Amino acid sequence: MMNKLNRRFRFLAADLAFATVFALCTVLCVLVYLYQFDAQIRLQSGIHLSIAERNAAYISHDVGLLLQDVEDSLKAVLDANAHKPVRANTLQNALTNIPYLNSISLVDSQGKITVSTTEANIGRILNIDSEPVYPLPSGDLLRIGPTHMGLDLADGVALTDNGKQTPDRGFIPIIHTRLSGDNEKTLIATLDLGYLLRRIVNIPSTTLSARVALLRTDGLRLFDTLPTDAGLLMFERDTIKRWQDGNTHDARELAAIDTRHWIVAHRLHSQLPIGVTWAIDRDTLLNDALPGIQRNNMTILLLMASGMACALFGYLFFRYASRHQRERLARIESHRSLLESSLNACANAIVITKPNGIIEWCNPAFTTLTGFTATEAIGQNPGTLTNSGKQDRAFYAHMWQTILDGRVWHGELINQRKDGSFYDELLTIAPALDSDGVIQHFIATKEDYTQRKTARQELEIAHSHLNAVVENFPGSLIMENLQGIIVLLNQYVFELLGLPGTEEYVLGKPIQPLMAFSSRVAENSQAFLDRVEELRAAARPSYGEEIRFKDGRWIERDFIPISLHENLIGFLYIYRDISQRKRHARELWQLATTDPLTGIPNRRAFFESIEHERARLTRYPGEAAVLMIDIDHFKQINDTQGHAAGDAMLCHIVRQVRKLLRESDMLARLGGEEFAILLPQASREGALGLAERVRKVLEDTPLNYNDVPIHITASVGVTIMTHTDSSTDKTLSRADHALYEAKNKGRNRVEIG
């Protein structure tokens, strides 16, 4: 009875002690929550002060670089024109390189603008001597004028009232004076305020709600991003005084007149007469951060509460753990049985051995794979049970070295079944370590690899055949995947494009360098690259595209999108050298369109040209002329002087007529002694005049053949072709009719139809 009472008293004492500790922990959690909340508020303020100081420094440095860039550009203009007048095109070139300036102007010693990139500025009188002078290390003078409203000096109005906000459209004059004896030169550049705003907004960590102001060291505000108030004006005046006292930068909290608090910072540029102030409403920042702080503290509070709840439940669980001990052990045994059943059902053979390699357990799949039952295998070493003798000692030595080092070993080997047959096996051995890292068992997973190995070998043979086909293909083959990586490339690509044999142009590398090299070889590099991008975007086949290379070769390209199971996987490029084919085609065309005797276009070429001219007149109305020429009594020359004289006469006629034609005119032989001339953009008067000159020159210029002069005359029919002609047949019919009239009226004359 006494023992029972003592046990109950101990339980009550333990419960009371736990309840006391639990209550103390609760009070402590509340105090920690309150302290953490206050500490995070102070921390947030300190963080924002650091951010403000960093932002002010960053903006001051960035704006300083901008002004320094403008000053260097103006200095460069003066250096380049030290001994000659500064001209408008010089300033325009400088302005082109500085797009954030509105204009650059040259000011003479009386303040008058004499040259400017903005014509409206020329003649304007500026009082630049009223602006403070800041000597530069080079001896030049720098002035930064007040902010002006407007677009440029011609319509700008100075804004010097610090109580007003900087205009959205305005500029800051940057004045650079070069003092060189009597040759004083002054340039004034107008810096665009809109560019300054965009640049400051794009600076990292600069929020849109912050107010950024750019001040001169004398207190004149050059730029601000948001409206100001009385508190910020006081801050700016105080900042100017601090700068004059040598305090170049600071960050602090500022109480405004309307009970607001600002987080402010200022930074004076180390070399230029400018400084930056940065201000943001502290209460807004803290209000934005307050929900996050509360969430963080609530999370901590919940974690502490969860921890205390866990301690409570742990204590209760400890009280009643013994009651559930047997159930826990039963569940462990059930789980072990489930794991063993899972291993027995596994399709791969699994063997568990001792550290010395003796088999302790194996699943039924091991018997299926090797033919040895579990009774025959347990107590044996796998190295002797299934050893085929196909692996040497070094193989097993490396395997044992790996697993004894506590690492997993993977490998392929040939083993022997119980019936003596061999099989390929994929083997994985993993060490099983205890809590101290000591190897207790090895777990081996075995898989029959015979069929897969045979399939892989067959695949390798097929791949080698495919490679042979690719390498012997009569053209270059290039294939890229959708990520732009080369997955197929034959040796002919290097011969066709003249690629260097470097690692930049091999399988697995990006195709972009190869395409860039190909574009440099092509006659039109940009067109080559643009067309490739167009083909990729369209993902449609394209065959027979012809590309001219700079070395005169013609290359034919086929572009083929490659799909697998209706899914696009890449693009195939096939290039072939068709230079010889193009050359043969050009030679055949030359033979088909040229008269072999005279070397001028033949009947076919003339009909094609007149058809092209009719199409042109249909689109662009105008006039053209057609002349039909027939040599009078040409048969008599062949009959009396021989056909060789007739051929010489035809060549003589061509030489004489060509001298009278323009480069755009076309002379063709239609057959026998009949010729035709096409005169694009020729009027009626011009065509008749040329026809008469042709008739006259043939009449007055005999052929001297074998020291015997042979005289000829010609009849000429002329017609005018316009856009109203529905076909070339009608045009030629009129010309033939006019020629017929010339012959009927006595030959050696010109008629128009």
Short mmCIF file of N, CA and C in Angstrom, two decimals, residues 326-387:
data_model
loop_
_atom_site.label_atom_id
_atom_site.label_comp_id
_atom_site.label_asym_id
_atom_site.label_seq_id
_atom_site.Cartn_x
_atom_site.Cartn_y
_atom_site.Cartn_z
N ARG A 326 4.88 -3.48 -26.72
CA ARG A 326 4.67 -4.71 -27.46
C ARG A 326 4.07 -4.43 -28.85
N GLU A 327 3.14 -3.46 -28.90
CA GLU A 327 2.56 -3.13 -30.19
C GLU A 327 3.63 -2.59 -31.15
N ARG A 328 4.56 -1.80 -30.62
CA ARG A 328 5.63 -1.26 -31.45
C ARG A 328 6.52 -2.37 -31.99
N LEU A 329 6.88 -3.32 -31.10
CA LEU A 329 7.72 -4.44 -31.54
C LEU A 329 7.01 -5.28 -32.59
N ALA A 330 5.69 -5.42 -32.42
CA ALA A 330 4.92 -6.19 -33.40
C ALA A 330 4.92 -5.47 -34.76
N ARG A 331 4.79 -4.15 -34.72
CA ARG A 331 4.81 -3.41 -35.98
C ARG A 331 6.18 -3.52 -36.65
N ILE A 332 7.27 -3.49 -35.85
CA ILE A 332 8.62 -3.63 -36.42
C ILE A 332 8.78 -4.98 -37.09
N GLU A 333 8.28 -6.00 -36.44
CA GLU A 333 8.39 -7.33 -37.02
C GLU A 333 7.58 -7.43 -38.31
N SER A 334 6.39 -6.80 -38.30
CA SER A 334 5.56 -6.81 -39.51
C SER A 334 6.26 -6.05 -40.65
N HIS A 335 6.93 -4.94 -40.29
CA HIS A 335 7.65 -4.18 -41.31
C HIS A 335 8.82 -4.98 -41.87
N ARG A 336 9.53 -5.70 -40.99
CA ARG A 336 10.65 -6.52 -41.47
C ARG A 336 10.17 -7.61 -42.40
N SER A 337 9.02 -8.19 -42.06
CA SER A 337 8.45 -9.24 -42.91
C SER A 337 8.04 -8.67 -44.27
N LEU A 338 7.51 -7.43 -44.24
CA LEU A 338 7.11 -6.79 -45.50
C LEU A 338 8.33 -6.54 -46.39
N LEU A 339 9.44 -6.06 -45.77
CA LEU A 339 10.66 -5.82 -46.56
C LEU A 339 11.19 -7.12 -47.16
N GLU A 340 11.17 -8.19 -46.39
CA GLU A 340 11.67 -9.47 -46.91
C GLU A 340 10.80 -9.97 -48.05
N SER A 341 9.46 -9.79 -47.90
CA SER A 341 8.56 -10.21 -48.97
C SER A 341 8.81 -9.40 -50.24
N SER A 342 9.09 -8.09 -50.04
CA SER A 342 9.36 -7.24 -51.20
C SER A 342 10.63 -7.69 -51.91
N LEU A 343 11.67 -8.01 -51.15
CA LEU A 343 12.92 -8.46 -51.76
C LEU A 343 12.73 -9.80 -52.46
N ASN A 344 11.90 -10.68 -51.86
CA ASN A 344 11.65 -11.98 -52.50
C ASN A 344 10.88 -11.82 -53.80
N ALA A 345 10.05 -10.78 -53.88
CA ALA A 345 9.25 -10.55 -55.09
C ALA A 345 10.01 -9.76 -56.15
N CYS A 346 11.21 -9.28 -55.85
CA CYS A 346 11.98 -8.46 -56.79
C CYS A 346 12.41 -9.31 -57.98
N ALA A 347 12.33 -8.74 -59.19
CA ALA A 347 12.70 -9.47 -60.41
C ALA A 347 14.20 -9.67 -60.52
N ASN A 348 15.00 -8.78 -59.94
CA ASN A 348 16.45 -8.92 -59.97
C ASN A 348 16.92 -9.76 -58.78
N ALA A 349 18.00 -10.48 -59.01
CA ALA A 349 18.57 -11.29 -57.93
C ALA A 349 19.24 -10.39 -56.90
N ILE A 350 18.95 -10.65 -55.61
CA ILE A 350 19.54 -9.87 -54.52
C ILE A 350 20.21 -10.85 -53.56
N VAL A 351 21.47 -10.54 -53.23
CA VAL A 351 22.28 -11.38 -52.34
C VAL A 351 22.83 -10.51 -51.23
N ILE A 352 22.69 -10.96 -49.97
CA ILE A 352 23.26 -10.26 -48.81
C ILE A 352 24.37 -11.13 -48.26
N THR A 353 25.58 -10.55 -48.17
CA THR A 353 26.73 -11.31 -47.69
C THR A 353 27.32 -10.64 -46.46
N LYS A 354 28.13 -11.41 -45.74
CA LYS A 354 28.92 -10.87 -44.63
C LYS A 354 30.09 -10.05 -45.20
N PRO A 355 30.79 -9.32 -44.34
CA PRO A 355 31.95 -8.56 -44.85
C PRO A 355 33.01 -9.41 -45.52
N ASN A 356 33.07 -10.72 -45.19
CA ASN A 356 34.06 -11.59 -45.82
C ASN A 356 33.54 -12.21 -47.12
N GLY A 357 32.30 -11.85 -47.54
CA GLY A 357 31.77 -12.32 -48.81
C GLY A 357 30.92 -13.57 -48.72
N ILE A 358 30.70 -14.15 -47.52
CA ILE A 358 29.89 -15.36 -47.38
C ILE A 358 28.42 -14.99 -47.46
N ILE A 359 27.65 -15.74 -48.27
CA ILE A 359 26.24 -15.45 -48.48
C ILE A 359 25.44 -15.76 -47.23
N GLU A 360 24.64 -14.75 -46.76
CA GLU A 360 23.73 -14.96 -45.64
C GLU A 360 22.28 -15.13 -46.09
N TRP A 361 21.94 -14.46 -47.20
CA TRP A 361 20.54 -14.54 -47.66
C TRP A 361 20.52 -14.24 -49.16
N CYS A 362 19.56 -14.87 -49.86
CA CYS A 362 19.34 -14.59 -51.28
C CYS A 362 17.86 -14.78 -51.58
N ASN A 363 17.37 -14.09 -52.59
CA ASN A 363 15.95 -14.18 -52.94
C ASN A 363 15.74 -15.22 -54.03
N PRO A 364 14.49 -15.56 -54.32
CA PRO A 364 14.23 -16.59 -55.35
C PRO A 364 14.76 -16.21 -56.72
N ALA A 365 14.85 -14.90 -57.02
CA ALA A 365 15.36 -14.52 -58.33
C ALA A 365 16.81 -14.96 -58.51
N PHE A 366 17.55 -15.12 -57.42
CA PHE A 366 18.93 -15.60 -57.51
C PHE A 366 18.94 -17.04 -58.01
N THR A 367 17.99 -17.85 -57.51
CA THR A 367 17.90 -19.24 -57.98
C THR A 367 17.53 -19.28 -59.45
N THR A 368 16.58 -18.42 -59.87
CA THR A 368 16.18 -18.37 -61.27
C THR A 368 17.36 -17.98 -62.16
N LEU A 369 18.21 -17.05 -61.69
CA LEU A 369 19.33 -16.57 -62.49
C LEU A 369 20.46 -17.57 -62.57
N THR A 370 20.82 -18.20 -61.42
CA THR A 370 22.02 -19.04 -61.38
C THR A 370 21.74 -20.54 -61.36
N GLY A 371 20.51 -20.92 -60.94
CA GLY A 371 20.21 -22.35 -60.81
C GLY A 371 20.52 -22.90 -59.43
N PHE A 372 21.18 -22.13 -58.56
CA PHE A 372 21.49 -22.58 -57.21
C PHE A 372 20.35 -22.19 -56.27
N THR A 373 19.90 -23.17 -55.43
CA THR A 373 18.86 -22.88 -54.46
C THR A 373 19.46 -22.10 -53.30
N ALA A 374 18.57 -21.52 -52.46
CA ALA A 374 19.04 -20.77 -51.30
C ALA A 374 19.85 -21.66 -50.37
N THR A 375 19.43 -22.94 -50.20
CA THR A 375 20.17 -23.86 -49.32
C THR A 375 21.58 -24.09 -49.84
N GLU A 376 21.72 -24.21 -51.18
CA GLU A 376 23.03 -24.43 -51.77
C GLU A 376 23.90 -23.17 -51.73
N ALA A 377 23.27 -22.00 -51.75
CA ALA A 377 24.03 -20.76 -51.85
C ALA A 377 24.47 -20.24 -50.49
N ILE A 378 23.59 -20.32 -49.46
CA ILE A 378 23.92 -19.76 -48.15
C ILE A 378 25.14 -20.48 -47.59
N GLY A 379 26.12 -19.68 -47.14
CA GLY A 379 27.37 -20.22 -46.61
C GLY A 379 28.46 -20.30 -47.65
N GLN A 380 28.11 -20.04 -48.92
CA GLN A 380 29.10 -20.08 -49.99
C GLN A 380 29.56 -18.66 -50.35
N ASN A 381 30.67 -18.57 -51.09
CA ASN A 381 31.17 -17.30 -51.58
C ASN A 381 30.75 -17.15 -53.05
N PRO A 382 30.09 -16.05 -53.43
CA PRO A 382 29.65 -15.90 -54.82
C PRO A 382 30.81 -15.97 -55.80
N GLY A 383 32.01 -15.57 -55.37
CA GLY A 383 33.16 -15.58 -56.26
C GLY A 383 33.55 -16.97 -56.69
N THR A 384 33.23 -17.98 -55.87
CA THR A 384 33.54 -19.37 -56.24
C THR A 384 32.30 -20.10 -56.73
N LEU A 385 31.10 -19.66 -56.28
CA LEU A 385 29.87 -20.36 -56.63
C LEU A 385 29.53 -20.17 -58.11
N THR A 386 29.68 -18.96 -58.62
CA THR A 386 29.29 -18.66 -60.02
C THR A 386 30.47 -18.18 -60.86
N ASN A 387 31.68 -18.37 -60.40
CA ASN A 387 32.85 -17.87 -61.11
C ASN A 387 33.03 -18.61 -62.43
#
